[in-house]
mmCIF file of C-alpha atoms and ligand atoms in Angstrom:
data_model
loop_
_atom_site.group_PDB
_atom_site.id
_atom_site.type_symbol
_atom_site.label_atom_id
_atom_site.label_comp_id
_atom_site.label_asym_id
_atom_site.label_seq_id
_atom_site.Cartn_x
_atom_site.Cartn_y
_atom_site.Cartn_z
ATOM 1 C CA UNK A 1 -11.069 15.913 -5.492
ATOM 2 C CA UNK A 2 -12.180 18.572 -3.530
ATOM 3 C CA UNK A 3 -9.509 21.680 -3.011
ATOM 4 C CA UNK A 4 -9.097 24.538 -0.591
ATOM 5 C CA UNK A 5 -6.993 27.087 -1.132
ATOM 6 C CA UNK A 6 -5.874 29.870 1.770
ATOM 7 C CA UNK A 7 -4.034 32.483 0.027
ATOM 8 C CA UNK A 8 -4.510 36.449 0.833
ATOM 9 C CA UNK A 9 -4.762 36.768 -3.472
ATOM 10 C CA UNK A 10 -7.361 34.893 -4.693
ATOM 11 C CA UNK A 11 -8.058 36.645 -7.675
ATOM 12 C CA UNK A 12 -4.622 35.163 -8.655
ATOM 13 C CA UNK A 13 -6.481 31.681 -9.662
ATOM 14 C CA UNK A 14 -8.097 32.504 -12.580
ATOM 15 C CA UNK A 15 -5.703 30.214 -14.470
ATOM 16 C CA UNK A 16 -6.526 26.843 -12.951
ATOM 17 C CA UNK A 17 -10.141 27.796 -13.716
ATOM 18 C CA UNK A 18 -9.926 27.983 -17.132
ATOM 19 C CA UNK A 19 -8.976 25.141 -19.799
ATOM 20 C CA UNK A 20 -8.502 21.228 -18.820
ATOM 21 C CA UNK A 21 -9.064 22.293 -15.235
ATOM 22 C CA UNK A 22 -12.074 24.467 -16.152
ATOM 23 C CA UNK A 23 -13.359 21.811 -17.774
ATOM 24 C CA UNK A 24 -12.676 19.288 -14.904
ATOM 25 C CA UNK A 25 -14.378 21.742 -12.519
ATOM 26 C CA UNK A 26 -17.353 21.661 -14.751
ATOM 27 C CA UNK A 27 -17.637 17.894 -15.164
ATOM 28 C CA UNK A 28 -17.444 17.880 -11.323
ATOM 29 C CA UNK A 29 -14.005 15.422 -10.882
ATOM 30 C CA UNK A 30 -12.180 19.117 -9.261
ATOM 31 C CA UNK A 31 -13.995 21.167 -6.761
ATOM 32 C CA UNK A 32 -11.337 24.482 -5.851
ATOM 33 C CA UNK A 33 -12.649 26.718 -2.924
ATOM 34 C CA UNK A 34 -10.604 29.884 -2.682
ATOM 35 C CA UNK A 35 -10.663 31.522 0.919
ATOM 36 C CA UNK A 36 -9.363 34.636 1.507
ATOM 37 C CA UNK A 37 -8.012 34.687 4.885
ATOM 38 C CA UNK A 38 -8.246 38.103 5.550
ATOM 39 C CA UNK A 39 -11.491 37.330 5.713
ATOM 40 C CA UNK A 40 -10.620 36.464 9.374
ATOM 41 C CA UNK A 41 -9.072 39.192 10.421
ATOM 42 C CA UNK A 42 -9.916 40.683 13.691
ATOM 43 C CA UNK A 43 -8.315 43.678 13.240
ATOM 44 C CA UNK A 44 -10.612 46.692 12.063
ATOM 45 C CA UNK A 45 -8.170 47.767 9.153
ATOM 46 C CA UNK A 46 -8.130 43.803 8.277
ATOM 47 C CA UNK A 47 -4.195 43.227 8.841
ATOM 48 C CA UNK A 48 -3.278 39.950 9.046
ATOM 49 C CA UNK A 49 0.721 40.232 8.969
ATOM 50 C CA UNK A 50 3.011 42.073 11.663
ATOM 51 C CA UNK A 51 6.750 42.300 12.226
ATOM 52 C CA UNK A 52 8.936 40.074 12.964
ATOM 53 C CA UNK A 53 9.989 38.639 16.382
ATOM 54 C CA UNK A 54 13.487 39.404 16.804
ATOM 55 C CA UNK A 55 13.658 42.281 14.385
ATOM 56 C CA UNK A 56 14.772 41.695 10.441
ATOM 57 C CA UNK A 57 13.262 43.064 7.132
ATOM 58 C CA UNK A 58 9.727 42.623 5.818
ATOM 59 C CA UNK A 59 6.626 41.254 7.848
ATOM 60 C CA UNK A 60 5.320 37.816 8.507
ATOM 61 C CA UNK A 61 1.740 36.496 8.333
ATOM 62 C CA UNK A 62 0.238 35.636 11.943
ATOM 63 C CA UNK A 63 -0.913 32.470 12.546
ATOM 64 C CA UNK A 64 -4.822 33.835 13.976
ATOM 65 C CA UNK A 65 -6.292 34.083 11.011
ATOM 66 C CA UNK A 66 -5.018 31.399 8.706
ATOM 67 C CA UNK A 67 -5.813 29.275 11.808
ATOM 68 C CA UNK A 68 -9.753 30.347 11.930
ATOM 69 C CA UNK A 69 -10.022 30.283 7.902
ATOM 70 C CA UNK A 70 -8.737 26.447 8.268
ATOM 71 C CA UNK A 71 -11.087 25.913 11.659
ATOM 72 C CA UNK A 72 -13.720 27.178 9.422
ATOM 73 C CA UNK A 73 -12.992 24.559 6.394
ATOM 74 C CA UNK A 74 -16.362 22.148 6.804
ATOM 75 C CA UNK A 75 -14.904 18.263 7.142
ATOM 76 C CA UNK A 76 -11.571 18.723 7.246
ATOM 77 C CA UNK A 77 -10.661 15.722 9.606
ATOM 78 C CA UNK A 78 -9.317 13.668 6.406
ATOM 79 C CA UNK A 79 -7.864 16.864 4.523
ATOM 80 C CA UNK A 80 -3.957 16.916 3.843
ATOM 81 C CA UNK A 81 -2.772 20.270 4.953
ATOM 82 C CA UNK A 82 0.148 21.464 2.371
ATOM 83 C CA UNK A 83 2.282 24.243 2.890
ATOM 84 C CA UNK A 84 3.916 25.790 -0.249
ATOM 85 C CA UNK A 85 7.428 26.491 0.955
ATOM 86 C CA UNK A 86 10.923 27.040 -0.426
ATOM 87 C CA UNK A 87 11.579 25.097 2.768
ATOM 88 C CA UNK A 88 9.333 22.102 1.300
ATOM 89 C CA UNK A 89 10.328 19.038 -0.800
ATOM 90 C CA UNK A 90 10.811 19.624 -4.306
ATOM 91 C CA UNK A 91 7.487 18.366 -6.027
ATOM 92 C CA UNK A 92 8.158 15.919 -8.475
ATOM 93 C CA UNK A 93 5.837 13.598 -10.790
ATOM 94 C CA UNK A 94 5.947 10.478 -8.378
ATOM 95 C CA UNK A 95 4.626 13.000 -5.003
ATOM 96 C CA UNK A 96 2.458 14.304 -7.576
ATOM 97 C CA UNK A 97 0.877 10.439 -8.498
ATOM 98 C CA UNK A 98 0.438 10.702 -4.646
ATOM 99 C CA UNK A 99 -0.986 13.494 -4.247
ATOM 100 C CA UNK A 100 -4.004 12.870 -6.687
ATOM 101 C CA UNK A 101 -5.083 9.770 -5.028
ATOM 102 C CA UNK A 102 -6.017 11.959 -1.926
ATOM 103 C CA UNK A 103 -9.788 12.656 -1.584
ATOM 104 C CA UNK A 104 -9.184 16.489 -0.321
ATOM 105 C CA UNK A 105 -6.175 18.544 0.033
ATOM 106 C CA UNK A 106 -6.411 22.203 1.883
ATOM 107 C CA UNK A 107 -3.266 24.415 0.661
ATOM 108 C CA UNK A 108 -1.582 27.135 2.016
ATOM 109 C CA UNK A 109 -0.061 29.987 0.383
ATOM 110 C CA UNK A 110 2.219 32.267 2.459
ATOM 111 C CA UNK A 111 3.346 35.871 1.070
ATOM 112 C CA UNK A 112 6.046 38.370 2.464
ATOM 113 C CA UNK A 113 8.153 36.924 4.758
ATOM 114 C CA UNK A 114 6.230 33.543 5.213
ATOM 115 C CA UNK A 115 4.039 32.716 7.832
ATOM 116 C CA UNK A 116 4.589 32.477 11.737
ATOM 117 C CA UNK A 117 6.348 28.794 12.251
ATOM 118 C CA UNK A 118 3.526 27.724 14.829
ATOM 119 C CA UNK A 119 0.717 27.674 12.445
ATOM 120 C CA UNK A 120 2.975 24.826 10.866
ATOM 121 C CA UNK A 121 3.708 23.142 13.769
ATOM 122 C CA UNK A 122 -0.107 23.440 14.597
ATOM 123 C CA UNK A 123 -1.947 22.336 11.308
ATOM 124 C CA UNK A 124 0.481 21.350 8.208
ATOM 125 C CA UNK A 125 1.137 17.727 7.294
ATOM 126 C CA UNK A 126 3.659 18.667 4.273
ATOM 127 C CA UNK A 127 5.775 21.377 3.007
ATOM 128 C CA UNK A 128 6.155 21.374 -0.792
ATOM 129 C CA UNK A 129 8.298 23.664 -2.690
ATOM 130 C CA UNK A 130 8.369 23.658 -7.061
ATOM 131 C CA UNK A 131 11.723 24.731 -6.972
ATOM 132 C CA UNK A 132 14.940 26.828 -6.014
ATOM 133 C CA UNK A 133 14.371 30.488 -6.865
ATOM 134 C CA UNK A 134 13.051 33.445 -5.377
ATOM 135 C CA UNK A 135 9.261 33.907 -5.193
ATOM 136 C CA UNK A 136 6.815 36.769 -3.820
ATOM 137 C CA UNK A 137 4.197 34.352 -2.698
ATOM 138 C CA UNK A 138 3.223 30.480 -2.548
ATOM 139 C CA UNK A 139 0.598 31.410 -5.605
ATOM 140 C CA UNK A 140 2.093 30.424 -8.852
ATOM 141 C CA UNK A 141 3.763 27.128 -7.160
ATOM 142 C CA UNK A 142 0.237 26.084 -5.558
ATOM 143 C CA UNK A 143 -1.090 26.885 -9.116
ATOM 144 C CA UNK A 144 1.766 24.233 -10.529
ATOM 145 C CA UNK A 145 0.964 21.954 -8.056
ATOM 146 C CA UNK A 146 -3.027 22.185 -8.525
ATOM 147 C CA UNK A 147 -2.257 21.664 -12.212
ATOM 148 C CA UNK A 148 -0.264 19.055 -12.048
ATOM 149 C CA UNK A 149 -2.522 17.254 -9.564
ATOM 150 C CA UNK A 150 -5.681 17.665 -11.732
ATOM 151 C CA UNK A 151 -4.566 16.180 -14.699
ATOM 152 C CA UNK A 152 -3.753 12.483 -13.466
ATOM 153 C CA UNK A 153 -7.367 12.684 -11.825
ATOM 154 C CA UNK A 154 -9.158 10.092 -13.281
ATOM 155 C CA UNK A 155 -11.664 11.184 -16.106
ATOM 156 C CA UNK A 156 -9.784 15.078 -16.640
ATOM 157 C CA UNK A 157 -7.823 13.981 -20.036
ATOM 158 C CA UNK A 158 -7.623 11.034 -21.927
ATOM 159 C CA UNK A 159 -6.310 8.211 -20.142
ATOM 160 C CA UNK A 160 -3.434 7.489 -23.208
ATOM 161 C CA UNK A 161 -1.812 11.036 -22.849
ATOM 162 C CA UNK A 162 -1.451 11.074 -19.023
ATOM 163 C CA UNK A 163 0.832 7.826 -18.943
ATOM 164 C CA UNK A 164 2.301 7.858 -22.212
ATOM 165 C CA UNK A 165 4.612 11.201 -21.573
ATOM 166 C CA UNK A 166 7.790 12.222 -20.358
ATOM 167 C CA UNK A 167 9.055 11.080 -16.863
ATOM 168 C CA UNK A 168 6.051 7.989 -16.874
ATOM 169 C CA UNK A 169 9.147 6.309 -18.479
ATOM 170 C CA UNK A 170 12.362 8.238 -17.213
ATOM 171 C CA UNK A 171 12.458 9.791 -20.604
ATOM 172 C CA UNK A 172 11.620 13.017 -22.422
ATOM 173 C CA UNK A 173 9.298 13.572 -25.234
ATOM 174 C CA UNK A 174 10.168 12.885 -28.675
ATOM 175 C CA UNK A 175 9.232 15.887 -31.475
ATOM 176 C CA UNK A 176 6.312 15.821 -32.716
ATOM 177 C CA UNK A 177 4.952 17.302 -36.276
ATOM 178 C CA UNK A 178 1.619 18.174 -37.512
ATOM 179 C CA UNK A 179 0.252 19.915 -40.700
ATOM 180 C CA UNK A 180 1.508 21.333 -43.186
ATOM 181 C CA UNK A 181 4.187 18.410 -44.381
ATOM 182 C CA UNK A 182 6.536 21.450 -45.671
ATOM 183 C CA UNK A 183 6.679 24.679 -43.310
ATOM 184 C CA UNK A 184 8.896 27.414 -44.715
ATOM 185 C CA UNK A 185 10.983 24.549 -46.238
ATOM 186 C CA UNK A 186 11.416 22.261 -43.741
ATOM 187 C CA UNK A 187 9.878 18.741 -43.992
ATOM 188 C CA UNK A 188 8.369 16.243 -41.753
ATOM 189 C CA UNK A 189 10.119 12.587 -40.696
ATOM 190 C CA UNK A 190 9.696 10.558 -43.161
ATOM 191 C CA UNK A 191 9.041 8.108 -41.065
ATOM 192 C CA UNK A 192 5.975 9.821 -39.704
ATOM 193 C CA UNK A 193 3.860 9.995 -42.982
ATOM 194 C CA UNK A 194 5.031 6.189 -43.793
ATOM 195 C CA UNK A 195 1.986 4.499 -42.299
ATOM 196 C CA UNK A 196 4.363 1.949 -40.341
ATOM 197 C CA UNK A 197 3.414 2.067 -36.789
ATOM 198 C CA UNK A 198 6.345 0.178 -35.697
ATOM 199 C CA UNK A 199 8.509 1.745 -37.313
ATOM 200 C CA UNK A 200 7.235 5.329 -36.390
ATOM 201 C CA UNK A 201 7.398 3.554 -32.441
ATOM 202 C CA UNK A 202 10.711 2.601 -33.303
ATOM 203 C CA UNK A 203 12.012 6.036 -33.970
ATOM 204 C CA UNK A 204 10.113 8.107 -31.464
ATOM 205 C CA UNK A 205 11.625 5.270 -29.153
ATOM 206 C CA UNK A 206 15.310 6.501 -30.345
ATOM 207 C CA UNK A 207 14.909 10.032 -30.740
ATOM 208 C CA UNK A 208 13.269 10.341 -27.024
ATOM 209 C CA UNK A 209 16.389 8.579 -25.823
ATOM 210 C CA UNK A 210 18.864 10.527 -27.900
ATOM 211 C CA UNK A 211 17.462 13.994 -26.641
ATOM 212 C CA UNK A 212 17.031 12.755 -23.084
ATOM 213 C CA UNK A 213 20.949 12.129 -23.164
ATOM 214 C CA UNK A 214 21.606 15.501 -24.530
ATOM 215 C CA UNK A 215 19.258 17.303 -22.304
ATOM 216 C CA UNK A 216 19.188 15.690 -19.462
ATOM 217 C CA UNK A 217 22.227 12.949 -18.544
ATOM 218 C CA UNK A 218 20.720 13.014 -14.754
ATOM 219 C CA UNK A 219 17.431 11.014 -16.196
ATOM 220 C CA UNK A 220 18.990 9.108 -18.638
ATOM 221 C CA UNK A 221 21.212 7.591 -15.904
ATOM 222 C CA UNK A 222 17.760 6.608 -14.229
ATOM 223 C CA UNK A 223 16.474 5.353 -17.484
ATOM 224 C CA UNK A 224 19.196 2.954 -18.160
ATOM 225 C CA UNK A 225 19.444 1.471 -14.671
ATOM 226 C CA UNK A 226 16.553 0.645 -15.330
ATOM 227 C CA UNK A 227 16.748 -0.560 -18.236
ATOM 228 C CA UNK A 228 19.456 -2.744 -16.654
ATOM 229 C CA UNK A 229 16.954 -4.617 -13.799
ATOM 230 C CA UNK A 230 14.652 -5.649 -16.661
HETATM 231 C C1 4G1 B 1 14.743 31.777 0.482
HETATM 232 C C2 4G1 B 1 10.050 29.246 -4.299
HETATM 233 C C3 4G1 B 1 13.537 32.412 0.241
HETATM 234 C C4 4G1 B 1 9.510 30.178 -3.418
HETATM 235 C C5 4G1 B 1 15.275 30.883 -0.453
HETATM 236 C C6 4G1 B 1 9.457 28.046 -4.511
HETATM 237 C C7 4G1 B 1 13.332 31.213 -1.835
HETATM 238 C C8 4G1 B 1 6.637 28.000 -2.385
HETATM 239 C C9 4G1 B 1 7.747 28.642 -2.901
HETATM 240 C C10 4G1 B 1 12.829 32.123 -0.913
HETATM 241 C C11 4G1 B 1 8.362 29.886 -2.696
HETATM 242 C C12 4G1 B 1 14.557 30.601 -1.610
HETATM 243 C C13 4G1 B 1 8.306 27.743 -3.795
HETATM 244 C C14 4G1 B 1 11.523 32.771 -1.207
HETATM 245 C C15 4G1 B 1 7.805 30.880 -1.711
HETATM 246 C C16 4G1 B 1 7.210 33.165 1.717
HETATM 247 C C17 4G1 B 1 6.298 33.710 0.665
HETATM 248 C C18 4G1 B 1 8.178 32.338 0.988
HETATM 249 C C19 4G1 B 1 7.078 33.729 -0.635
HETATM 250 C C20 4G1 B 1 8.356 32.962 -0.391
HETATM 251 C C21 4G1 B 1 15.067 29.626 -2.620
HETATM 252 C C22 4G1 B 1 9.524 33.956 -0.389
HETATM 253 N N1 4G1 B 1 7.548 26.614 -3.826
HETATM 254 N N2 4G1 B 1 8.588 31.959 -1.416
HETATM 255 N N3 4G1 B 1 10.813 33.315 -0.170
HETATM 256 O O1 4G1 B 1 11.094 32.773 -2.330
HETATM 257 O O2 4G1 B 1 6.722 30.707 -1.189
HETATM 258 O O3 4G1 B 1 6.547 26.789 -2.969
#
């Protein structure tokens, strides 16, 4: 999958660079191009934002030079355009599924005020937001997005973990344990050194459902509807 990302901070990236996605980049299944659309200024002091239209606080990003970073994007005919906005739909793991089946995707992350409305008229296909809260730019939820992306690409982690978690099955993880059997007194599950796979199913089985009731009644709802149609 290849990725563009327009964003005036692209030294902010480093993390989707490094780790599984490092590795993906390496092994060639995630290509990320980071343009700098200042870049594309015209201006001689490299401005790319001005005030607002109609007077207000804080300055918005003009649609010029996002517009010729974009034009300058090399096949983008079959691209998805995504806009990371607290105005978008709240990503969740079934747009996500969605998302990765695309070929390329060409992001855009807005800063200050946001970014003059007929650049999004002219060019996006979707607004995405991660979530309700107040942000200083589209970079950490492009970031979430990216990651989240990556990882169901096919070949980027093991093909066990990526359907096996929480939400693939309306649920939440159950704990999990590893060495030493006693840490500052408290032991593992029983169960979980006992050797009986069915068993130890059994129980992760019950303790995801008992902490996905507790945590979270609005998927355990989902869960047993569904539950109910089977
Ligand atoms: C009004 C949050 C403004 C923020 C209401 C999640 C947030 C992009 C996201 C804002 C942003 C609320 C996101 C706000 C985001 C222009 C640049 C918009 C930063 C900007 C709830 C600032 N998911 N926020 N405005 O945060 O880009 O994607």
């Amino acid at each position: 999958m290849k990725i563009d990302i327009l964003t005036l901070f692209p030294e902010m990236f480093t993390p989707i660079q490094t780790s599984i996605l490092g590795r993906a980049i390496k092994n060639n299944l995630l290509d990320i191009n980071l343009i700098n659309f200042r870049d594309f200024s015209k201006d001689k002091s490299k401005h790319v934002d001005d005030t607002p239209y109609g007077g207000g606080a804080g300055m918005v990003i003009s649609a010029e030079p996002v517009y010729d970073a974009y034009m300058c994007i090399k096949e983008r005919e079959n691209a998805k355009v995504i806009y990371m906005s607290p105005k978008g739909k709240t990503l969740t793991q079934d747009m996500v599924k969605d998302l990765s089946k695309e070929e390329h995707l060409i992001v855009i992350c807005g800063h200050y005020e946001g970014i003059d409305e007929r650049l999004i008229e002219e060019i996006v296909d979707e607004e995405i937001s991660i979530g309700d809260y107040v942000l200083t730019g589209g970079e950490l939820p492009c970031m979430v997005m990216v990651d989240s992306v990556a990882r169901n690409l096919e070949g980027v982690i093991n093909g066990e973990s990526v359907s096996d978690e929480t939400f693939s099955n309306d649920l939440l993880e159950y704990p999990q344990y590893t060495r030493p059997e006693i840490f500052n007194g408290r032991t593992v599950p029983e169960v979980l050194i006992s050797g009986n796979h069915a068993k130890i199913n059994e129980w992760r089985k019950e303790k995801s459902i008992e902490i996905t009731k507790v945590r979270r009644p609005d998927l355990y709802e989902k869960y047993i509807n569904k539950e109910e149609n089977n």
